[in-house]
PDB file of C-alpha atoms in Angstrom:
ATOM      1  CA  UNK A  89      -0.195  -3.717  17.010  1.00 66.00           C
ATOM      2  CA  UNK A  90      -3.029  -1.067  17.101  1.00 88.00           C
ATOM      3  CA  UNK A  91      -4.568  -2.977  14.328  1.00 91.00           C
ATOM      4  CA  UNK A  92      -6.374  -5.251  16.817  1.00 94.00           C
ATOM      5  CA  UNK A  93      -8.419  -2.329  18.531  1.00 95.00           C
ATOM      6  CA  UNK A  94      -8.785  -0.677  15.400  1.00 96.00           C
ATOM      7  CA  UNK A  95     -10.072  -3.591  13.236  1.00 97.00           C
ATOM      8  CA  UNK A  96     -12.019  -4.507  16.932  1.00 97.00           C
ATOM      9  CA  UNK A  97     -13.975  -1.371  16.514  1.00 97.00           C
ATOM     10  CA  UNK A  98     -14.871  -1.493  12.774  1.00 97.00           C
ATOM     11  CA  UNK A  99     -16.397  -5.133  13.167  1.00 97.00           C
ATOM     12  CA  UNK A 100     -18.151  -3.780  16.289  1.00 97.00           C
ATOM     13  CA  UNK A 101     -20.019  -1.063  14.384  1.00 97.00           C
ATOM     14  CA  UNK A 102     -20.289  -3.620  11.078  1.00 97.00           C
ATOM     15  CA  UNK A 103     -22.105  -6.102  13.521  1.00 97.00           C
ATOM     16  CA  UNK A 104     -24.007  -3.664  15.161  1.00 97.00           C
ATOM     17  CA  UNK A 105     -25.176  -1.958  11.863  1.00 96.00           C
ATOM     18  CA  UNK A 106     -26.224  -5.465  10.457  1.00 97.00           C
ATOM     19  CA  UNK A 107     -28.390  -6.125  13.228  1.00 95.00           C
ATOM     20  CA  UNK A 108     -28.023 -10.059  12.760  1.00 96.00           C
ATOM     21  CA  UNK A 109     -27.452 -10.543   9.691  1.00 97.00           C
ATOM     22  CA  UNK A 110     -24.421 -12.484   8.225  1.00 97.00           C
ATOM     23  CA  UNK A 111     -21.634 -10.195   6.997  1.00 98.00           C
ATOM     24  CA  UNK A 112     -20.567 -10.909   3.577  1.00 98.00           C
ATOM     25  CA  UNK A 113     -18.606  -8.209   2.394  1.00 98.00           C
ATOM     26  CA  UNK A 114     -16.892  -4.929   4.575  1.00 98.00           C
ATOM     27  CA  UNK A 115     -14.949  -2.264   2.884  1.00 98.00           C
ATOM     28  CA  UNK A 116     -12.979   0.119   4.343  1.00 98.00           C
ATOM     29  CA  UNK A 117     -10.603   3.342   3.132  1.00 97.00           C
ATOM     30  CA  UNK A 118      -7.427   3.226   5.233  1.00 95.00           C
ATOM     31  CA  UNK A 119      -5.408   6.312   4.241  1.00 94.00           C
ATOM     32  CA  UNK A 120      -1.526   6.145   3.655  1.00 91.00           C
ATOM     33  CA  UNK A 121      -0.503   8.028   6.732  1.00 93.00           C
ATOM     34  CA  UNK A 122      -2.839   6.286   9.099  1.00 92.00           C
ATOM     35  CA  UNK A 123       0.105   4.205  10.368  1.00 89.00           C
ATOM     36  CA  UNK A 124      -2.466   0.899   9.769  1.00 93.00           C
ATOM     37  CA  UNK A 125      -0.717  -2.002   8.266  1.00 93.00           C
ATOM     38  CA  UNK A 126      -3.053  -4.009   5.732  1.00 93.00           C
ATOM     39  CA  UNK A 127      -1.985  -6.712   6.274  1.00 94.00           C
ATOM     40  CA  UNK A 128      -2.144  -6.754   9.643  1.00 95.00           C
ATOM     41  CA  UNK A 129      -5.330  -5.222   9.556  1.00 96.00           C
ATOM     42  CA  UNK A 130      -6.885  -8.598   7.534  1.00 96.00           C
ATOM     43  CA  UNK A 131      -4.961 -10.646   9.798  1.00 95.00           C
ATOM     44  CA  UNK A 132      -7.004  -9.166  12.975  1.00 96.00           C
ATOM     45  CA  UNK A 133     -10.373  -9.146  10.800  1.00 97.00           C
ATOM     46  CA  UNK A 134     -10.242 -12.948  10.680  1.00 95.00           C
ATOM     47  CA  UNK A 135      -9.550 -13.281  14.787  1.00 96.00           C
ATOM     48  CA  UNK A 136     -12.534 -10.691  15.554  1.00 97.00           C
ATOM     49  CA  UNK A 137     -15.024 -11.289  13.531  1.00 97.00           C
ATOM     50  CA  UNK A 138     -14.795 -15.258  14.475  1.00 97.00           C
ATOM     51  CA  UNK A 139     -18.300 -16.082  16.371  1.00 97.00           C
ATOM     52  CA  UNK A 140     -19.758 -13.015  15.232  1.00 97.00           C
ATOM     53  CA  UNK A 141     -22.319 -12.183  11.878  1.00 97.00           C
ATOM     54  CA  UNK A 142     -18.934 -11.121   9.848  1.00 97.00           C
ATOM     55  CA  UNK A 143     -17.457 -14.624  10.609  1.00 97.00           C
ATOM     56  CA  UNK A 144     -16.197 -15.398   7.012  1.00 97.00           C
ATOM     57  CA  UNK A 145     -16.594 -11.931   5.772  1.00 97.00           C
ATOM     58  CA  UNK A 146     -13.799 -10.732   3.036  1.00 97.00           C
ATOM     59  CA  UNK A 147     -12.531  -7.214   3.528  1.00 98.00           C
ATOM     60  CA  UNK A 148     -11.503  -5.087   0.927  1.00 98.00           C
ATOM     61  CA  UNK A 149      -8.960  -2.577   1.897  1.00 97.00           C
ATOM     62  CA  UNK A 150      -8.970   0.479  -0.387  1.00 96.00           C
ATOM     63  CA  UNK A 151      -6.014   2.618   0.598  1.00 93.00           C
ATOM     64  CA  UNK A 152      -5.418   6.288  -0.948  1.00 93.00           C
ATOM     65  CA  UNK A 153      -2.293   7.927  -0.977  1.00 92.00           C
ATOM     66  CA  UNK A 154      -1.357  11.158   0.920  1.00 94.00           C
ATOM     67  CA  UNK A 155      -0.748  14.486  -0.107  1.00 96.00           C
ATOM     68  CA  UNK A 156       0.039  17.578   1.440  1.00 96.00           C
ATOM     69  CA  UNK A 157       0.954  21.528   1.390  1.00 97.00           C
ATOM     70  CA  UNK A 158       3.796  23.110   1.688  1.00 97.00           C
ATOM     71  CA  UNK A 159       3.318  26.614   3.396  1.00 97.00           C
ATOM     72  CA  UNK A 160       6.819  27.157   2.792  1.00 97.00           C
ATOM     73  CA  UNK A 161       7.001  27.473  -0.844  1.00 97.00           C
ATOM     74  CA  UNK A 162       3.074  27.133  -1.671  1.00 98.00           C
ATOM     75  CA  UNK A 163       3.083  23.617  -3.575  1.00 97.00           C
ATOM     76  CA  UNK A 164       1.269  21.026  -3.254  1.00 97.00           C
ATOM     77  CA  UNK A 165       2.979  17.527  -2.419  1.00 96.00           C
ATOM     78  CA  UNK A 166       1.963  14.023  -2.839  1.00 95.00           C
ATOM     79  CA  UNK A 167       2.934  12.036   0.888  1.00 93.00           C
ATOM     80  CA  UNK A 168       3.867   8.105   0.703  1.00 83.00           C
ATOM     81  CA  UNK A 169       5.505   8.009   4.487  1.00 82.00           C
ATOM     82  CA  UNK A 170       4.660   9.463   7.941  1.00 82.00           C
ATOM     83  CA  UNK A 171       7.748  12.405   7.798  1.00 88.00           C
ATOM     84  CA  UNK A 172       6.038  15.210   6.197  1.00 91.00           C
ATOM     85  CA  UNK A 173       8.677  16.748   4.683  1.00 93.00           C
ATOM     86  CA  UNK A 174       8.260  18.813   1.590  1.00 95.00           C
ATOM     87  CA  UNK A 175      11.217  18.254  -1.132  1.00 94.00           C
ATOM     88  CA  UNK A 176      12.161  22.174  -1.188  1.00 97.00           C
ATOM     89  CA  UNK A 177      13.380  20.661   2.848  1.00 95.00           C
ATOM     90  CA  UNK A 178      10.336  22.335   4.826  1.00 97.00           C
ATOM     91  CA  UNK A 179       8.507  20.686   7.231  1.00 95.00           C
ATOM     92  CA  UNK A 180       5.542  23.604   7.504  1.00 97.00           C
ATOM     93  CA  UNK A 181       3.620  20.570   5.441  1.00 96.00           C
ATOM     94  CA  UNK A 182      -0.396  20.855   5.886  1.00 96.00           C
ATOM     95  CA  UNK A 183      -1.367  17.123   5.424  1.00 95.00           C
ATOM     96  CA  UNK A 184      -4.761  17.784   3.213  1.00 95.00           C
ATOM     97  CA  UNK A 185      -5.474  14.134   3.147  1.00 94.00           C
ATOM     98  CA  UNK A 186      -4.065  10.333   3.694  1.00 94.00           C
ATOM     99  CA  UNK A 187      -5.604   9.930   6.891  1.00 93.00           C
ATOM    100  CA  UNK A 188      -8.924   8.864   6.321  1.00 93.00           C
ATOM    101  CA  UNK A 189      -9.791   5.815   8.379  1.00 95.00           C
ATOM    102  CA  UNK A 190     -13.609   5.036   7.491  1.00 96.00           C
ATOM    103  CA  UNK A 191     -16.246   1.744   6.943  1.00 97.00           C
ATOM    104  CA  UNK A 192     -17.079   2.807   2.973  1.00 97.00           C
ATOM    105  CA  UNK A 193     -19.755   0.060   2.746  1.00 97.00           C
ATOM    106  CA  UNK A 194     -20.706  -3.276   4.218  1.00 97.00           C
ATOM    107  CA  UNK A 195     -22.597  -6.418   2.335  1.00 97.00           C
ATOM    108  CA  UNK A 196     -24.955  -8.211   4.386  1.00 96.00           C
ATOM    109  CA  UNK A 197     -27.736 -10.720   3.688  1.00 90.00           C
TER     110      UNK A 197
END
């Protein structure tokens, strides 16, 4: 369950960037091949940010798909698991994006 120190360190740097004030609203991108459950993600929002500013806060998980190239026969490939295998069977696959893990934009106030 990475989720906990994952989720631990975006309410961290939420909290710290609101400077004391209450936490209404967090949004974070969570790409496809990340390997982060959602729903376990929310689940460990609610334990860490009790007792902090983002007590109560809702997150919003936006989470884009992945897609990749195939070096092998030069086509790009849209990813929906963590095998990156290209249908032609090739696993040269150059993941071009689906990882993004990133705080998009907090609501405080």
């Amino acid at each position: 369950m990475h989720e906990l120190a994952i989720t631990q360190s975006v309410v961290d740097a939420v909290c710290e960037k609101a400077a004391g004030r209450p936490v209404h609203t967090v949004t974070v991108r969570v790409g496809a091949l990340t390997a982060v459950v959602p729903d376990s993600m929310r689940f460990c929002f609610d334990l860490v940010t009790a007792g902090t500013v983002a007590e109560g806060a809702r997150l919003q998980i936006e989470q884009p798909g992945g897609s990749g190239h195939c070096r092998a026969c030069d086509t790009d490939i849209p990813l929906d698991g963590l095998v990156l295998l290209c249908p032609c069977g090739s696993a040269d696959v150059r993941v071009v994006s689906g990882r993004e893990l990133q705080i998009v934009s907090m609501k405080v106030g």
